mmCIF file of C-alpha atoms in Angstrom:
data_model
loop_
_atom_site.group_PDB
_atom_site.id
_atom_site.type_symbol
_atom_site.label_atom_id
_atom_site.label_comp_id
_atom_site.label_asym_id
_atom_site.label_seq_id
_atom_site.Cartn_x
_atom_site.Cartn_y
_atom_site.Cartn_z
ATOM 1 C CA MET A 20 65.701 113.213 129.381
ATOM 2 C CA SER A 21 65.603 110.039 128.660
ATOM 3 C CA ALA A 22 67.345 107.303 130.520
ATOM 4 C CA PRO A 23 70.734 106.948 130.425
ATOM 5 C CA TYR A 24 72.455 103.947 128.925
ATOM 6 C CA VAL A 25 73.957 101.521 129.963
ATOM 7 C CA SER A 26 77.392 99.942 128.701
ATOM 8 C CA ARG A 27 77.417 95.970 129.226
ATOM 9 C CA VAL A 28 80.994 96.074 129.449
ATOM 10 C CA ALA A 29 81.345 95.692 132.966
ATOM 11 C CA PHE A 30 83.767 97.916 135.155
ATOM 12 C CA GLU A 31 87.559 97.206 136.077
ATOM 13 C CA PRO A 32 87.974 98.742 139.286
ATOM 14 C CA VAL A 33 91.950 97.732 138.902
ATOM 15 C CA HIS A 34 93.490 100.935 136.729
ATOM 16 C CA PRO A 35 95.613 98.220 133.726
ATOM 17 C CA LYS A 36 99.555 98.614 133.743
ATOM 18 C CA THR A 37 99.738 99.416 129.971
ATOM 19 C CA LEU A 38 100.342 102.445 128.773
ATOM 20 C CA ALA A 39 99.290 102.720 124.928
ATOM 21 C CA VAL A 40 100.079 106.414 122.858
ATOM 22 C CA TYR A 41 99.191 106.818 119.690
ATOM 23 C CA CYS A 42 97.503 109.360 117.143
ATOM 24 C CA SER A 43 93.887 110.598 117.867
ATOM 25 C CA ASP A 44 93.221 108.886 114.442
ATOM 26 C CA GLY A 45 89.638 106.538 115.440
ATOM 27 C CA ARG A 46 90.432 104.806 112.086
ATOM 28 C CA PHE A 47 93.045 102.785 114.266
ATOM 29 C CA THR A 48 91.677 102.477 117.829
ATOM 30 C CA GLU A 49 90.644 99.260 117.943
ATOM 31 C CA ALA A 50 93.525 97.546 116.194
ATOM 32 C CA VAL A 51 95.377 99.014 118.869
ATOM 33 C CA GLU A 52 93.257 97.427 121.440
ATOM 34 C CA ASP A 53 93.808 94.170 118.698
ATOM 35 C CA LEU A 54 97.602 94.337 119.243
ATOM 36 C CA ALA A 55 97.355 95.055 123.018
ATOM 37 C CA ARG A 56 95.834 91.995 123.532
ATOM 38 C CA HIS A 57 97.884 90.029 121.017
ATOM 39 C CA LEU A 58 100.318 90.977 123.150
ATOM 40 C CA GLY A 59 98.780 89.980 126.706
ATOM 41 C CA HIS A 60 97.401 93.201 127.765
ATOM 42 C CA SER A 61 93.700 92.343 127.777
ATOM 43 C CA ARG A 62 93.005 96.449 128.160
ATOM 44 C CA ILE A 63 94.930 99.706 128.341
ATOM 45 C CA ASP A 64 95.126 103.016 128.950
ATOM 46 C CA THR A 65 95.310 105.666 126.234
ATOM 47 C CA LEU A 66 97.003 109.010 125.334
ATOM 48 C CA THR A 67 96.132 110.041 122.208
ATOM 49 C CA LEU A 68 96.175 113.412 120.458
ATOM 50 C CA PRO A 69 97.071 113.948 117.285
ATOM 51 C CA GLY A 70 100.288 113.264 116.689
ATOM 52 C CA GLY A 71 100.910 111.094 119.817
ATOM 53 C CA PRO A 72 104.377 110.235 120.387
ATOM 54 C CA ALA A 73 105.202 112.820 118.729
ATOM 55 C CA LEU A 74 103.957 115.144 121.898
ATOM 56 C CA LEU A 75 107.159 113.571 124.036
ATOM 57 C CA ASN A 76 109.345 115.092 121.823
ATOM 58 C CA ARG A 77 110.014 118.532 123.137
ATOM 59 C CA TRP A 78 112.466 119.969 120.616
ATOM 60 C CA ALA A 79 110.101 118.811 117.550
ATOM 61 C CA SER A 80 106.546 119.588 118.554
ATOM 62 C CA ASP A 81 105.501 122.821 120.192
ATOM 63 C CA TYR A 82 106.259 123.470 123.707
ATOM 64 C CA LEU A 83 103.917 123.792 124.721
ATOM 65 C CA GLU A 84 101.292 120.687 124.080
ATOM 66 C CA SER A 85 104.756 118.698 124.810
ATOM 67 C CA ALA A 86 104.540 119.794 128.125
ATOM 68 C CA GLY A 87 100.841 118.921 128.644
ATOM 69 C CA PHE A 88 101.157 115.118 126.942
ATOM 70 C CA THR A 89 104.670 114.718 128.643
ATOM 71 C CA LYS A 90 102.640 115.878 132.122
ATOM 72 C CA ALA A 91 99.704 113.719 130.846
ATOM 73 C CA ALA A 92 102.211 110.394 130.506
ATOM 74 C CA SER A 93 103.528 110.824 133.711
ATOM 75 C CA PHE A 94 100.240 111.278 135.613
ATOM 76 C CA LEU A 95 99.363 107.552 133.730
ATOM 77 C CA ILE A 96 102.282 105.772 134.897
ATOM 78 C CA GLU A 97 102.417 107.176 137.891
ATOM 79 C CA GLY A 98 99.050 106.893 139.135
ATOM 80 C CA HIS A 99 97.619 103.587 137.449
ATOM 81 C CA HIS A 100 101.753 102.102 138.248
ATOM 82 C CA ILE A 101 102.306 101.813 134.184
ATOM 83 C CA GLU A 102 104.284 98.704 133.265
ATOM 84 C CA ASP A 103 104.583 98.554 129.850
ATOM 85 C CA VAL A 104 104.280 101.089 127.058
ATOM 86 C CA LEU A 105 103.214 101.070 123.594
ATOM 87 C CA LEU A 106 104.364 104.075 121.314
ATOM 88 C CA LEU A 107 102.639 103.777 118.540
ATOM 89 C CA ALA A 108 103.674 105.952 114.698
ATOM 90 C CA HIS A 109 101.361 105.965 111.695
ATOM 91 C CA ALA A 110 101.688 106.183 107.725
ATOM 92 C CA GLY A 111 99.137 109.250 106.678
ATOM 93 C CA CYS A 112 98.717 110.688 109.773
ATOM 94 C CA GLY A 113 98.066 113.941 109.134
ATOM 95 C CA TYR A 114 100.193 115.781 112.249
ATOM 96 C CA TYR A 115 102.821 115.064 110.059
ATOM 97 C CA HIS A 116 101.904 115.765 106.833
ATOM 98 C CA ALA A 117 100.574 118.821 108.338
ATOM 99 C CA LYS A 118 103.919 119.981 109.401
ATOM 100 C CA HIS A 119 106.115 118.477 106.895
ATOM 101 C CA GLY A 120 105.131 117.388 104.353
ATOM 102 C CA ALA A 121 106.468 120.047 101.846
ATOM 103 C CA LEU A 122 109.916 118.326 101.878
ATOM 104 C CA GLY A 123 107.794 114.559 101.496
ATOM 105 C CA PRO A 124 106.728 111.087 102.864
ATOM 106 C CA ASP A 125 110.319 110.170 103.157
ATOM 107 C CA ILE A 126 110.933 113.002 105.462
ATOM 108 C CA ALA A 127 107.698 112.503 107.605
ATOM 109 C CA VAL A 128 108.204 108.782 108.128
ATOM 110 C CA GLU A 129 112.150 109.938 109.340
ATOM 111 C CA GLN A 130 110.990 111.739 111.411
ATOM 112 C CA GLN A 131 108.354 109.955 112.849
ATOM 113 C CA LEU A 132 110.924 107.111 113.545
ATOM 114 C CA LYS A 133 113.571 109.262 115.776
ATOM 115 C CA ASP A 134 109.518 110.731 117.419
ATOM 116 C CA LEU A 135 109.733 107.532 118.457
ATOM 117 C CA HIS A 136 113.275 106.990 119.660
ATOM 118 C CA PHE A 137 113.434 110.240 121.154
ATOM 119 C CA GLY A 138 109.669 110.080 123.521
ATOM 120 C CA ALA A 139 111.204 106.104 124.317
ATOM 121 C CA LYS A 140 113.943 107.573 125.391
ATOM 122 C CA GLU A 141 112.621 110.565 127.687
ATOM 123 C CA LEU A 142 109.958 107.923 129.850
ATOM 124 C CA GLN A 143 113.409 105.422 130.196
ATOM 125 C CA THR A 144 115.222 107.920 130.944
ATOM 126 C CA ALA A 145 112.281 109.093 133.967
ATOM 127 C CA TYR A 146 110.773 105.608 134.340
ATOM 128 C CA PRO A 147 113.567 102.901 134.055
ATOM 129 C CA HIS A 148 111.373 100.406 135.241
ATOM 130 C CA LEU A 149 108.677 100.669 131.885
ATOM 131 C CA ARG A 150 109.073 98.049 129.369
ATOM 132 C CA ILE A 151 108.637 99.899 125.796
ATOM 133 C CA HIS A 152 107.865 99.274 122.604
ATOM 134 C CA LEU A 153 107.979 100.670 119.623
ATOM 135 C CA TYR A 154 105.230 100.699 116.635
ATOM 136 C CA TYR A 155 105.340 101.680 112.982
ATOM 137 C CA VAL A 156 101.252 101.762 111.969
ATOM 138 C CA ARG A 157 100.998 100.624 108.701
ATOM 139 C CA PRO A 158 96.826 99.892 106.991
ATOM 140 C CA HIS A 159 97.465 97.147 104.055
ATOM 141 C CA GLY A 160 93.953 97.274 102.261
ATOM 142 C CA LYS A 161 91.751 96.386 104.595
ATOM 143 C CA THR A 162 94.589 94.831 106.642
ATOM 144 C CA ILE A 163 96.227 96.454 109.272
ATOM 145 C CA GLU A 164 99.883 96.247 110.468
ATOM 146 C CA PHE A 165 102.122 96.890 113.309
ATOM 147 C CA GLU A 166 105.549 96.728 112.226
ATOM 148 C CA PRO A 167 108.321 96.439 115.406
ATOM 149 C CA ILE A 168 110.640 98.940 115.236
ATOM 150 C CA PRO A 169 114.353 98.129 117.449
ATOM 151 C CA ARG A 170 115.474 100.195 120.263
ATOM 152 C CA GLU A 171 118.189 102.453 120.451
ATOM 153 C CA GLY A 172 121.257 100.935 122.283
#
């Protein structure tokens, strides 16, 4: 049996107050953490599965996936006393390609934006205290851009 690996990162016993909900595509993980730091959040809780915020939309995603994802979001928001939520969708998402690819990339992006707004509305209704921020993420060469999406009034 080999010796355990000991991380150089110190354990912080206090939960973060920010939750990032995004696709599990690992190409964006470090960039999302960088965005959070840029916004003043040194650490974040994360909720990631293929499609990310799409799973908050029970009408557009699989009901069982949506129910489980929503339950996990509620657990984190309530149990960790979350104050800010970052909802992020990204260009070229395989989840949307699988569900909407035959309709073309413009339809997939349109659905992603609808899902961001739907998820924000659902979370805001359930948790009025939350500050919710929407982003559409696009890679440009070796950079990643986070386009803020205005909330629907």
